[in-house]
Short mmCIF file of C-alpha atoms in Angstrom, two decimals:
data_model
loop_
_atom_site.label_atom_id
_atom_site.label_comp_id
_atom_site.label_asym_id
_atom_site.label_seq_id
_atom_site.Cartn_x
_atom_site.Cartn_y
_atom_site.Cartn_z
CA MET I 138 3.39 8.66 4.62
CA ILE I 139 4.63 5.07 4.45
CA GLY I 140 5.15 4.96 1.06
CA LEU I 141 6.88 8.04 0.91
CA ARG I 142 9.09 6.90 3.75
CA ARG I 143 10.37 3.50 2.19
CA LEU I 144 11.09 5.71 -1.30
CA LEU I 145 13.13 8.24 0.72
CA ALA I 146 14.95 5.04 3.11
CA SER I 147 15.79 3.64 -0.17
CA MET I 148 17.86 6.04 -1.75
CA THR I 149 19.86 6.25 1.46
CA ALA I 150 23.50 5.54 1.64
CA ALA I 151 22.86 2.48 2.36
CA GLY I 152 21.52 2.06 -1.40
CA VAL I 153 18.81 0.56 -2.86
CA ALA I 154 18.19 -2.09 -0.35
CA CYS I 155 16.45 -5.34 -2.11
CA ILE I 156 13.65 -6.83 -0.65
CA LEU I 157 14.21 -10.77 -0.64
CA SER I 158 13.07 -13.08 -3.32
CA ALA I 159 10.45 -15.52 -2.87
CA SER I 160 12.94 -18.55 -3.36
CA PRO I 161 14.19 -21.14 -1.51
CA GLY I 162 17.34 -19.11 -0.24
CA ALA I 163 16.05 -16.38 0.69
CA ALA I 164 13.02 -17.53 2.88
CA ALA I 165 15.47 -19.86 4.89
CA ALA I 166 17.75 -16.33 5.01
CA GLN I 167 14.55 -14.41 6.85
CA ASN I 168 15.01 -17.28 9.75
CA PRO I 169 18.69 -17.66 9.65
CA ALA I 170 18.81 -19.66 13.02
CA ALA I 171 17.35 -22.74 11.43
CA ALA I 172 20.79 -24.77 11.66
CA PRO I 173 23.54 -24.03 14.13
CA ASP I 174 26.58 -22.56 12.29
CA ALA I 175 28.62 -25.07 13.71
CA THR I 176 26.65 -28.09 11.58
CA SER I 177 25.28 -25.62 8.68
CA ALA I 178 26.46 -26.58 5.03
CA ILE I 179 26.73 -23.06 4.28
CA GLY I 180 29.58 -20.63 4.65
CA VAL I 181 31.25 -17.94 3.59
CA SER I 182 34.25 -18.62 1.69
CA ALA I 183 35.84 -15.24 0.72
CA LEU I 184 35.10 -11.89 1.76
CA SER I 185 36.83 -8.43 0.90
CA PHE I 186 36.43 -4.45 -0.19
CA GLY I 187 37.39 -3.55 -3.98
CA ALA I 188 40.12 -1.17 -1.52
CA LYS I 189 41.41 -0.24 1.53
CA SER I 190 40.60 3.33 1.55
CA VAL I 191 38.26 5.90 -0.05
CA ASP I 192 37.66 9.28 -0.11
CA ALA I 193 33.95 10.25 0.75
CA THR I 194 34.53 13.39 1.12
CA SER I 195 32.17 14.91 -1.87
CA GLY I 196 29.56 12.77 -1.09
CA SER I 197 29.54 10.63 -4.13
CA ALA I 198 31.89 7.98 -3.38
CA THR I 199 31.47 4.28 -3.78
CA ILE I 200 33.50 1.00 -2.71
CA GLU I 201 32.54 -2.45 -3.60
CA LEU I 202 32.35 -5.69 -1.30
CA ASN I 203 32.72 -8.70 -2.81
CA TRP I 204 31.53 -11.83 -0.58
CA THR I 205 31.52 -15.90 -1.92
CA MET I 206 28.85 -17.63 -0.43
CA THR I 207 29.27 -21.71 -0.59
CA SER I 208 26.82 -24.83 0.40
CA SER I 209 28.01 -28.46 0.46
CA ASN I 210 24.81 -29.85 0.15
CA PRO I 211 24.18 -31.23 -3.40
CA ASP I 212 20.10 -30.16 -2.75
CA ALA I 213 21.48 -26.36 -2.34
CA ALA I 214 18.82 -24.22 -4.62
CA GLY I 215 20.53 -21.13 -4.46
CA PHE I 216 21.24 -18.19 -1.62
CA GLY I 217 19.09 -15.68 -0.13
CA GLY I 218 20.20 -13.36 2.53
CA ASP I 219 21.56 -10.10 3.87
CA ILE I 220 24.82 -8.42 4.04
CA HIS I 221 25.39 -5.18 6.70
CA ILE I 222 28.00 -2.62 7.15
CA ARG I 223 28.59 -0.51 9.88
CA ARG I 224 30.81 2.46 11.51
CA MET I 225 33.26 0.88 13.65
CA ASN I 226 35.40 2.28 16.01
CA PRO I 227 38.75 0.78 15.01
CA LYS I 228 40.28 0.39 19.07
CA THR I 229 37.15 -1.27 20.58
CA GLY I 230 35.14 -2.83 17.94
CA VAL I 231 32.17 -0.92 19.05
CA TYR I 232 29.95 -0.26 16.14
CA VAL I 233 28.69 3.12 15.78
CA GLY I 234 25.68 4.45 14.11
CA THR I 235 22.71 2.99 11.75
CA GLU I 236 23.76 -0.11 9.96
CA LEU I 237 24.11 -0.10 5.64
CA ALA I 238 22.44 -3.58 5.00
CA ILE I 239 21.25 -5.27 1.60
CA GLY I 240 19.39 -8.23 0.69
CA PHE I 241 20.44 -10.68 -1.68
CA ASP I 242 19.63 -13.80 -3.87
CA SER I 243 20.60 -15.81 -6.66
CA GLN I 244 20.24 -13.22 -8.99
CA GLY I 245 21.71 -10.35 -7.28
CA SER I 246 19.13 -7.77 -6.07
CA PRO I 247 15.88 -6.52 -7.70
CA PHE I 248 17.92 -2.89 -7.82
CA GLY I 249 21.38 -3.87 -9.45
CA ASP I 250 22.92 -2.86 -6.48
CA VAL I 251 23.88 -6.32 -5.43
CA THR I 252 25.36 -8.12 -8.53
CA VAL I 253 25.95 -12.12 -8.91
CA THR I 254 30.05 -13.05 -10.86
CA PRO I 255 28.69 -15.17 -14.29
CA GLY I 256 29.48 -18.80 -13.54
CA SER I 257 28.04 -18.80 -9.88
CA THR I 258 26.14 -22.15 -8.94
CA PRO I 259 23.32 -22.81 -6.34
CA ALA I 260 26.45 -24.50 -4.13
CA SER I 261 28.88 -21.29 -4.76
CA ALA I 262 27.78 -18.01 -5.74
CA THR I 263 29.86 -14.26 -5.64
CA TYR I 264 28.34 -11.22 -4.97
CA THR I 265 29.47 -7.65 -5.60
CA TRP I 266 27.61 -5.06 -3.28
CA THR I 267 28.60 -1.33 -5.10
CA VAL I 268 27.78 0.52 -1.65
CA PRO I 269 27.72 4.55 -1.46
CA VAL I 270 29.56 5.28 1.22
CA PRO I 271 28.49 8.45 3.73
CA GLN I 272 30.00 11.48 3.65
CA TYR I 273 30.01 12.42 7.17
CA GLY I 274 31.92 11.00 9.89
CA ALA I 275 32.99 11.65 13.89
CA THR I 276 36.35 12.58 12.40
CA THR I 277 37.86 12.88 8.93
CA LYS I 278 38.80 9.03 9.05
CA THR I 279 35.94 6.75 9.89
CA THR I 280 36.22 3.00 9.83
CA TRP I 281 33.64 0.58 8.17
CA ALA I 282 33.07 -2.93 9.03
CA VAL I 283 30.80 -6.18 7.70
CA SER I 284 28.88 -6.46 10.83
CA GLU I 285 26.57 -9.36 9.74
CA ILE I 286 26.12 -12.25 7.03
CA ARG I 287 22.85 -13.87 6.85
CA SER I 288 22.09 -16.38 4.40
CA GLY I 289 20.32 -19.63 3.65
CA ASP I 290 20.29 -21.59 1.20
CA GLY I 291 16.72 -23.32 0.67
CA THR I 292 17.42 -27.02 2.10
CA GLY I 293 16.87 -25.61 5.40
CA ASP I 294 20.92 -24.71 6.51
CA SER I 295 21.57 -21.38 7.26
CA ILE I 296 23.78 -18.80 8.79
CA ASP I 297 24.04 -15.65 10.91
CA TRP I 298 27.68 -14.63 10.85
CA THR I 299 28.75 -11.87 12.79
CA ALA I 300 32.21 -10.38 14.12
CA PRO I 301 33.58 -13.58 15.34
CA ARG I 302 33.33 -15.06 12.57
CA LEU I 303 33.75 -12.24 9.87
CA SER I 304 37.10 -11.25 11.35
CA THR I 305 38.97 -13.93 10.17
CA PHE I 306 38.11 -11.93 6.57
CA PRO I 307 39.95 -8.83 5.83
CA ARG I 308 35.90 -7.20 6.54
CA THR I 309 37.32 -3.20 6.65
CA PHE I 310 37.87 -0.54 5.12
CA THR I 311 38.61 3.38 6.17
CA ALA I 312 36.57 6.57 4.28
CA ARG I 313 38.23 9.95 4.61
CA THR I 314 34.82 11.51 5.97
CA THR I 315 33.78 15.14 6.74
CA VAL I 316 33.64 15.74 10.47
CA ASP I 317 30.14 16.38 11.71
CA GLN I 318 30.44 17.10 15.01
CA GLY I 319 26.54 17.82 15.30
CA PHE I 320 24.14 16.68 17.12
CA PRO I 321 20.55 15.74 16.75
CA SER I 322 18.04 18.71 17.33
CA LEU I 323 14.90 17.72 19.92
CA ASP I 324 12.16 19.67 18.42
CA GLN I 325 9.41 17.64 20.13
CA ILE I 326 9.06 15.53 22.74
CA ALA I 327 5.30 14.69 23.73
CA LEU I 328 2.54 12.00 24.76
CA ALA I 329 1.91 9.39 21.38
CA GLN I 330 -0.82 10.33 19.56
CA GLY I 331 -3.82 8.68 21.13
CA ALA I 332 -2.13 7.89 24.79
CA GLN I 333 -3.46 9.46 27.51
CA ALA I 334 -2.32 11.69 30.46
CA THR I 335 -3.37 9.06 32.93
CA VAL I 336 -2.15 5.49 32.51
CA TYR I 337 -3.38 2.54 34.92
CA GLU I 338 -1.40 0.40 36.25
CA ALA I 339 -2.16 -3.23 36.58
CA PRO I 340 -1.41 -5.24 39.86
CA GLY I 341 1.59 -7.07 39.91
CA GLN I 342 2.45 -5.67 35.52
CA GLY I 343 3.60 -2.48 35.89
CA ALA I 344 3.28 0.39 32.92
CA VAL I 345 3.99 1.82 29.84
CA LEU I 346 4.25 5.28 28.84
CA ARG I 347 4.51 6.14 25.25
CA TYR I 348 6.00 9.38 23.91
CA GLN I 349 6.87 10.45 20.63
CA LEU I 350 9.63 13.12 19.59
CA ASP I 351 10.82 14.89 15.93
CA SER I 352 14.55 15.04 16.02
CA GLN I 353 17.03 16.51 12.85
CA GLU I 354 20.71 16.20 11.99
CA THR I 355 21.14 17.42 8.65
CA LYS I 356 24.96 15.66 8.27
CA SER I 357 25.35 12.15 9.00
CA GLY I 358 21.59 11.89 10.33
CA VAL I 359 19.92 10.71 13.49
CA HIS I 360 20.73 7.59 14.91
CA GLY I 361 18.41 7.01 17.93
CA GLY I 362 18.08 8.17 21.29
CA THR I 363 17.21 7.33 25.45
CA VAL I 364 13.94 9.21 27.41
CA VAL I 365 14.52 9.75 30.57
CA VAL I 366 11.04 9.88 33.15
CA THR I 367 11.49 10.77 36.55
CA GLY I 368 8.67 9.86 39.25
CA SER I 369 7.79 10.45 42.78
CA GLY I 370 11.05 10.28 45.13
CA GLY I 371 13.31 10.85 41.92
CA ARG I 372 13.31 7.62 40.62
CA THR I 373 13.49 6.93 36.90
CA ALA I 374 13.08 4.83 34.03
CA ARG I 375 14.01 4.76 30.85
CA GLY I 376 13.16 3.88 26.78
CA SER I 377 15.31 4.16 24.14
CA PHE I 378 14.70 3.87 20.16
CA ALA I 379 17.12 3.17 16.92
CA VAL I 380 16.84 3.65 13.56
CA ASP I 381 17.95 0.48 11.85
CA TRP I 382 17.48 -1.62 8.53
CA ASP I 383 14.13 -3.62 8.86
CA GLY I 384 15.00 -7.16 6.27
CA TYR I 385 12.94 -5.63 3.96
CA GLY I 386 14.89 -2.79 2.22
CA ASN I 387 13.59 0.31 4.45
CA TYR I 388 14.99 1.83 7.70
CA GLU I 389 12.67 1.49 10.56
CA GLY I 390 12.88 2.59 14.21
CA CYS I 391 10.09 5.07 14.60
CA GLY I 392 7.81 7.62 12.92
CA TYR I 393 8.20 9.17 9.85
CA ILE I 394 12.33 8.66 9.06
CA GLY I 395 13.46 11.26 5.57
CA TRP I 396 16.03 11.50 3.46
CA MET I 397 19.71 10.05 5.21
CA GLN I 398 17.77 9.57 8.50
CA GLN I 399 18.42 13.15 8.45
CA GLN I 400 15.20 13.92 9.93
CA VAL I 401 12.61 11.77 12.39
CA LEU I 402 9.17 13.10 12.95
CA SER I 403 6.57 10.99 15.34
CA CYS I 404 9.64 8.77 16.54
CA ALA I 405 7.76 6.41 18.91
CA VAL I 406 9.62 5.72 22.33
CA THR I 407 8.02 3.75 25.25
CA VAL I 408 9.28 3.30 28.69
CA SER I 409 8.43 0.44 30.88
CA LEU I 410 7.52 1.13 34.40
CA PRO I 411 8.07 -1.90 36.98
CA ALA I 412 5.29 -2.89 39.06
CA GLY I 413 4.16 -1.96 42.45
CA LEU I 414 5.37 1.91 42.37
CA PRO I 415 3.59 4.08 44.43
CA GLU I 416 0.81 6.48 42.44
CA GLY I 417 2.15 9.52 41.31
CA ASP I 418 3.03 12.04 38.34
CA TRP I 419 6.23 10.95 35.85
CA LYS I 420 7.62 13.34 33.34
CA VAL I 421 10.29 13.73 30.82
CA THR I 422 13.04 15.06 32.99
CA GLU I 423 15.59 14.33 30.15
CA VAL I 424 16.19 13.02 26.37
CA ASP I 425 19.52 11.91 24.79
CA LEU I 426 20.09 11.85 21.19
CA THR I 427 22.74 10.51 19.34
CA SER I 428 24.10 11.19 15.59
CA ASN I 429 24.98 8.58 13.12
CA SER I 430 28.66 9.85 13.40
CA GLY I 431 27.99 8.99 17.52
CA VAL I 432 27.86 12.36 18.97
CA THR I 433 25.18 12.39 21.94
CA HIS I 434 23.51 15.08 23.35
CA ALA I 435 21.75 15.02 26.41
CA TYR I 436 18.54 17.81 26.64
CA THR I 437 18.38 18.06 30.34
CA GLY I 438 16.27 20.14 32.62
CA LEU I 439 12.74 19.00 31.00
CA SER I 440 9.60 18.79 32.20
CA GLU I 441 7.42 17.27 29.71
CA ALA I 442 4.67 15.25 29.19
CA VAL I 443 3.75 14.43 32.33
CA VAL I 444 1.74 11.58 32.75
CA HIS I 445 -0.28 10.24 36.13
CA VAL I 446 0.26 6.40 36.57
CA THR I 447 -2.29 4.82 39.17
CA SER I 448 -3.27 1.57 40.20
CA ASP I 449 -6.26 2.99 41.86
CA SER I 450 -5.08 1.89 45.53
CA VAL I 451 -5.56 5.40 46.84
CA LEU I 452 -8.53 7.09 44.87
CA SER I 453 -11.36 4.36 43.93
CA ALA I 454 -14.88 3.84 42.92
CA THR I 455 -18.07 1.70 42.50
CA GLY I 456 -21.51 1.70 41.22
CA PHE I 457 -21.07 3.10 38.09
CA ALA I 458 -24.58 3.67 36.27
CA PHE I 459 -26.44 5.68 34.11
CA THR I 460 -29.59 7.56 35.19
CA PRO I 461 -32.05 6.64 33.86
CA SER I 462 -30.25 3.88 31.45
CA GLN I 463 -32.57 4.89 28.38
CA ILE I 464 -33.23 7.78 27.19
CA ASP I 465 -35.91 9.50 24.63
CA SER I 466 -33.51 10.22 21.23
CA TRP I 467 -36.29 10.27 19.21
CA HIS I 468 -37.68 13.61 20.26
CA SER I 469 -35.51 16.90 20.23
CA PRO I 470 -33.99 18.00 22.30
CA VAL I 471 -32.39 14.53 22.85
CA PRO I 472 -32.77 14.75 27.31
CA THR I 473 -29.91 14.17 29.28
CA ALA I 474 -28.57 11.50 31.56
CA GLN I 475 -26.68 11.30 34.36
CA LEU I 476 -23.38 8.99 34.93
CA SER I 477 -23.34 8.26 38.60
CA LEU I 478 -20.59 6.44 40.19
CA ARG I 479 -19.32 6.52 44.29
CA PRO I 480 -16.05 7.33 44.91
CA SER I 481 -13.81 6.11 48.13
CA GLY I 482 -10.64 7.69 49.27
CA ALA I 483 -11.09 10.66 48.07
CA VAL I 484 -9.39 13.90 49.39
CA GLY I 485 -10.71 17.25 48.88
CA GLY I 486 -13.97 16.04 47.03
CA ILE I 487 -14.30 14.77 43.50
CA SER I 488 -13.17 17.83 41.11
CA SER I 489 -13.13 15.90 38.00
CA VAL I 490 -14.87 12.87 35.86
CA GLN I 491 -13.64 12.48 32.83
CA LEU I 492 -15.57 10.20 30.22
CA THR I 493 -12.87 9.24 27.87
CA ASN I 494 -14.16 6.64 25.34
CA TRP I 495 -17.04 5.26 24.28
CA GLY I 496 -15.85 2.17 22.76
CA ASN I 497 -16.82 0.80 19.27
CA ASN I 498 -19.86 4.01 19.30
CA ALA I 499 -17.54 6.38 20.24
CA THR I 500 -19.21 9.34 18.30
CA GLU I 501 -22.67 8.90 19.24
CA CYS I 502 -22.52 10.11 22.97
CA GLN I 503 -21.35 12.94 24.21
CA GLN I 504 -20.21 14.03 27.77
CA LEU I 505 -21.82 17.70 28.65
CA SER I 506 -19.53 18.67 31.85
CA THR I 507 -16.53 17.36 33.86
CA THR I 508 -17.62 19.02 36.63
CA PRO I 509 -19.24 16.04 39.04
CA THR I 510 -22.73 17.45 41.24
CA VAL I 511 -22.39 15.74 45.09
CA GLN I 512 -26.26 14.07 45.33
CA ALA I 513 -27.28 13.79 48.85
CA ASP I 514 -26.49 9.98 48.92
CA GLY I 515 -22.76 10.36 48.60
CA THR I 516 -22.39 9.63 44.91
CA VAL I 517 -21.51 12.19 42.42
CA THR I 518 -23.25 12.54 38.80
CA VAL I 519 -22.12 14.13 35.62
CA PRO I 520 -24.48 14.58 32.94
CA VAL I 521 -23.83 12.99 29.43
CA ARG I 522 -26.01 13.05 26.11
CA GLY I 523 -26.55 11.01 23.33
CA LEU I 524 -27.08 12.31 19.64
CA PRO I 525 -30.49 12.10 18.10
CA ARG I 526 -32.32 9.01 16.68
CA GLN I 527 -30.71 5.48 17.41
CA PHE I 528 -27.78 5.06 19.66
CA SER I 529 -25.95 2.73 22.17
CA CYS I 530 -22.95 3.54 24.24
CA GLN I 531 -20.89 1.21 26.16
CA LEU I 532 -18.75 3.35 28.78
CA THR I 533 -15.13 1.72 28.04
CA GLY I 534 -13.03 4.65 29.61
CA LEU I 535 -13.21 6.90 32.68
CA ILE I 536 -10.41 9.05 34.50
CA ILE I 537 -11.63 10.44 38.20
CA THR I 538 -9.69 13.15 39.71
CA ASP I 539 -10.17 14.23 43.52
CA GLY I 540 -9.02 17.47 44.59
CA HIS I 541 -5.12 16.61 45.89
CA GLY I 542 -4.62 15.05 42.28
CA ASP I 543 -5.03 11.23 43.19
CA GLN I 544 -6.93 9.88 40.21
CA ALA I 545 -8.77 6.60 39.42
CA VAL I 546 -8.95 5.07 36.24
CA TYR I 547 -11.49 2.77 35.01
CA GLY I 548 -12.40 0.92 31.26
CA SER I 549 -10.92 -1.30 29.12
CA SER I 550 -10.13 1.42 26.16
CA LEU I 551 -7.27 2.28 28.79
CA GLY I 552 -6.48 -1.49 30.01
CA ALA I 553 -8.44 -0.59 33.61
CA PRO I 554 -11.48 -2.60 35.19
CA ASP I 555 -14.18 -2.44 33.35
CA ILE I 556 -17.16 -0.36 33.39
CA ASP I 557 -20.51 -2.10 33.20
CA ALA I 558 -22.42 1.02 32.57
CA THR I 559 -23.88 1.51 29.05
CA LEU I 560 -26.72 4.14 27.84
CA THR I 561 -29.31 3.40 25.17
CA ASN I 562 -31.98 5.37 23.47
CA ILE I 563 -35.33 4.07 24.13
CA PRO I 564 -35.93 0.95 21.75
CA ASP I 565 -38.52 1.87 18.34
CA THR I 566 -41.36 -0.23 19.47
CA VAL I 567 -44.50 1.58 18.09
CA LEU I 568 -44.99 2.12 14.28
CA PRO I 569 -46.72 4.44 12.82
CA THR I 570 -50.66 4.17 12.77
CA VAL I 571 -52.90 5.86 10.40
CA ASP I 572 -55.89 6.94 11.52
CA ALA I 573 -57.61 8.53 8.43
CA VAL I 574 -56.58 9.26 5.19
CA THR I 575 -58.13 12.47 2.79
CA VAL I 576 -57.03 13.38 -1.23
CA ALA I 577 -57.99 16.43 -2.62
CA PRO I 578 -58.84 16.97 -5.89
CA GLY I 579 -59.95 13.33 -6.23
CA THR I 580 -60.78 13.65 -9.82
CA VAL I 581 -57.84 15.21 -12.77
CA ALA I 582 -57.19 14.86 -16.04
CA ALA I 583 -55.08 12.98 -17.80
CA GLY I 584 -52.25 14.38 -19.35
CA ASP I 585 -52.39 17.41 -16.14
CA THR I 586 -49.10 17.28 -14.89
CA HIS I 587 -49.89 21.20 -13.01
CA THR I 588 -52.54 20.63 -10.42
CA TRP I 589 -51.11 19.94 -7.36
CA ILE I 590 -52.38 16.69 -5.48
CA LYS I 591 -52.48 16.88 -1.69
CA LEU I 592 -52.80 13.79 0.15
CA THR I 593 -53.51 14.48 4.04
CA ILE I 594 -52.28 11.39 6.08
CA ASP I 595 -53.57 11.64 10.31
CA VAL I 596 -50.83 9.79 12.06
CA SER I 597 -51.00 8.71 15.65
CA ALA I 598 -48.22 8.57 18.07
CA SER I 599 -45.25 6.25 17.11
CA THR I 600 -42.30 5.94 18.96
CA ALA I 601 -39.63 7.54 16.49
CA GLY I 602 -42.24 9.48 14.11
CA VAL I 603 -42.63 9.84 10.38
CA ASN I 604 -39.69 11.16 8.68
CA SER I 605 -40.40 9.86 5.24
CA VAL I 606 -43.18 9.03 2.74
CA GLU I 607 -43.11 7.11 -0.41
CA LEU I 608 -46.21 7.32 -2.80
CA TYR I 609 -47.55 4.86 -5.14
CA LEU I 610 -50.78 4.47 -7.99
CA VAL I 611 -52.22 1.49 -7.77
CA ASP I 612 -54.20 0.55 -11.13
CA ALA I 613 -56.98 -1.50 -11.31
CA SER I 614 -55.13 -4.74 -12.05
CA GLY I 615 -53.40 -4.06 -8.98
CA HIS I 616 -50.11 -3.19 -10.33
CA ALA I 617 -48.49 -0.36 -7.70
CA ASP I 618 -45.63 2.34 -9.22
CA SER I 619 -43.78 4.40 -7.25
CA ILE I 620 -44.49 8.29 -7.84
CA GLN I 621 -42.48 10.01 -5.22
CA VAL I 622 -40.24 9.24 -2.18
CA GLY I 623 -38.64 11.68 0.20
CA GLY I 624 -37.82 12.86 3.72
CA VAL I 625 -40.73 15.05 5.62
CA SER I 626 -40.22 16.97 8.71
CA THR I 627 -40.54 14.30 11.88
CA THR I 628 -43.88 13.77 12.52
CA PHE I 629 -45.34 11.70 15.58
CA SER I 630 -49.02 12.23 15.84
CA GLY I 631 -51.44 14.99 13.56
CA PRO I 632 -51.73 15.56 9.87
CA LEU I 633 -48.93 15.13 7.64
CA ASP I 634 -49.40 16.82 3.88
CA GLU I 635 -47.80 15.46 1.01
CA TYR I 636 -48.71 17.24 -2.49
CA PHE I 637 -48.13 15.19 -5.85
CA THR I 638 -48.85 15.66 -9.10
CA LEU I 639 -50.19 13.36 -11.65
CA PRO I 640 -47.11 11.25 -13.36
CA GLN I 641 -46.92 12.11 -17.31
CA GLY I 642 -48.17 9.64 -19.36
CA THR I 643 -50.85 7.92 -16.25
CA ALA I 644 -53.58 6.65 -18.54
CA PRO I 645 -57.50 7.39 -17.87
CA GLY I 646 -58.97 5.42 -15.14
CA THR I 647 -59.95 4.55 -11.13
CA TYR I 648 -56.62 4.42 -9.01
CA THR I 649 -56.05 3.58 -5.57
CA ILE I 650 -53.26 5.96 -3.76
CA ALA I 651 -51.02 3.65 -1.36
CA PHE I 652 -48.23 5.04 1.05
CA ARG I 653 -45.08 3.70 2.91
CA LEU I 654 -44.11 5.31 5.98
CA GLN I 655 -40.63 5.19 7.45
CA ASP I 656 -39.55 6.12 10.91
CA GLN I 657 -36.52 7.75 11.95
CA GLY I 658 -35.45 3.95 13.04
CA TYR I 659 -35.39 3.16 9.57
CA LYS I 660 -38.69 0.93 10.41
CA THR I 661 -41.59 1.21 7.53
CA VAL I 662 -45.28 0.54 7.56
CA SER I 663 -47.29 0.68 4.25
CA TYR I 664 -51.02 0.86 3.52
CA GLY I 665 -53.40 0.45 0.93
CA LEU I 666 -50.16 -1.41 -1.40
CA PRO I 667 -51.03 -4.78 -2.94
CA GLY I 668 -49.97 -8.04 -0.88
CA SER I 669 -50.34 -9.20 2.94
CA GLY I 670 -47.69 -7.15 4.40
CA SER I 671 -49.46 -4.22 3.76
CA GLN I 672 -51.92 -2.27 5.99
CA PRO I 673 -56.00 -1.54 4.75
CA MET I 674 -56.11 1.86 4.28
CA PRO I 675 -58.14 3.36 7.09
CA GLY I 676 -61.69 3.92 5.83
CA GLY I 677 -61.33 2.21 2.82
CA PRO I 678 -59.39 2.53 -0.30
CA VAL I 679 -58.46 6.28 -1.48
CA THR I 680 -59.31 6.93 -4.82
CA LEU I 681 -57.97 9.10 -7.49
CA THR I 682 -59.96 9.18 -10.51
CA VAL I 683 -57.60 9.92 -13.69
CA THR I 684 -60.37 11.11 -16.37
CA ASP I 685 -60.16 11.63 -20.41
CA PRO I 686 -59.13 15.00 -20.94
CA ALA I 687 -62.48 15.27 -23.57
CA THR I 688 -64.54 14.55 -20.90
CA ALA I 689 -62.75 16.71 -18.23
CA GLY I 690 -64.32 19.35 -16.45
#
């Protein structure tokens, strides 16, 4: 998505904006405030458009913008920076819509939209930008102006010139444009992906609401907008977004930005609320969207994306705990546990306890019901369960709701006070123990790879059972060959039968059988293998005699 967005952005009416080169001048231009303009050795000595006007109604018009950078520093290493133009109200000087911008350096720009005049030097360089002029405007005549030039010369000197300095040059041109009095559509306004409908306000810090919207404007494109939210008592707050050049050849400001900024998807807007507000609901009541032609439309009468803001000052809870805190997840079904808490300030009882996040192990534990049970001691509980086998789940997000609709929020994932409660499985401490082992038949002819040999392993009770077995044949010299490995039905105690055939090419002789058992916690124990790390076979070695085919019988 990001690569597509950058590709589309690079094809907009701004032309293909280059990424600043790694030259010293380019690096300085990305931080234009390195030296005050008043003392900087850098300056713009000339600036003009190739024409005073252009007809852009066909959608294919271009105009040349020429400017000359100079530096009085004898150590100047060449220039790097960016130049910006914007639609402008010629009477008020107010800029309209998204800027067109491009980076430049001592070679021009990587894609050729900016060229350097032959004869330019590291101390004086003249540039030409061939600007594709947008077709649409608010009226039949649109004024464009150079709004900013930032540059550095690689020595630490830099400038950031805006209207006051640039107005001494003929920095404007007019374009004959196709009238666009349309306005961006509001296709969606919703909570941002991953945002909760309940937000915690830390004491003295206020709260942040996060939204995303989709919008289209098929002519001049979407420039920006404002989201208005309304809370209890009619209080309002606002958050805005604008599509801008990001300094790296792209147009940013929200999510996906399509061709000519005609479509924005999942555009992120944040709204900050001041500290100390009473608990209550906030909902989106208005969205104002503005096109690049400067036309704004207010979408009102909305009541969407409701967020409840709480500081836990009305409803609160203490005593978070899992009972039991450890459960046997090795057997099936996994038993349930109860999350308990003690509420305070509830009106109409507790109607819901919602566990929203389990930290880094979010997939290992699950809540079975959000409807709480009131216990005799006044605590409330909700059932939870871990997944089979090993797990450890620390609760990091919890929302409590009472019968009145007030809410309390806890957990680091919600920016709220921590919950000191973790649910785990019982530890895998008792490994499988083998009581007896038998093999039948005990004799097989060499080359007989069809007879099934049955190995019966009697295991004692263990924490996590046996779910995998690897078999070995050990010859008279003590060399062990793995002959079979695979999963088995989980066995905690009792006989475990494994069937195998004689491996091809096994020579006549007497062999002992060894094996390695693995439990559900991936812990292993071996019997009969050479070396001190293996347990001795109970009752002595289990042998398999491989006879010569001629004497088999």
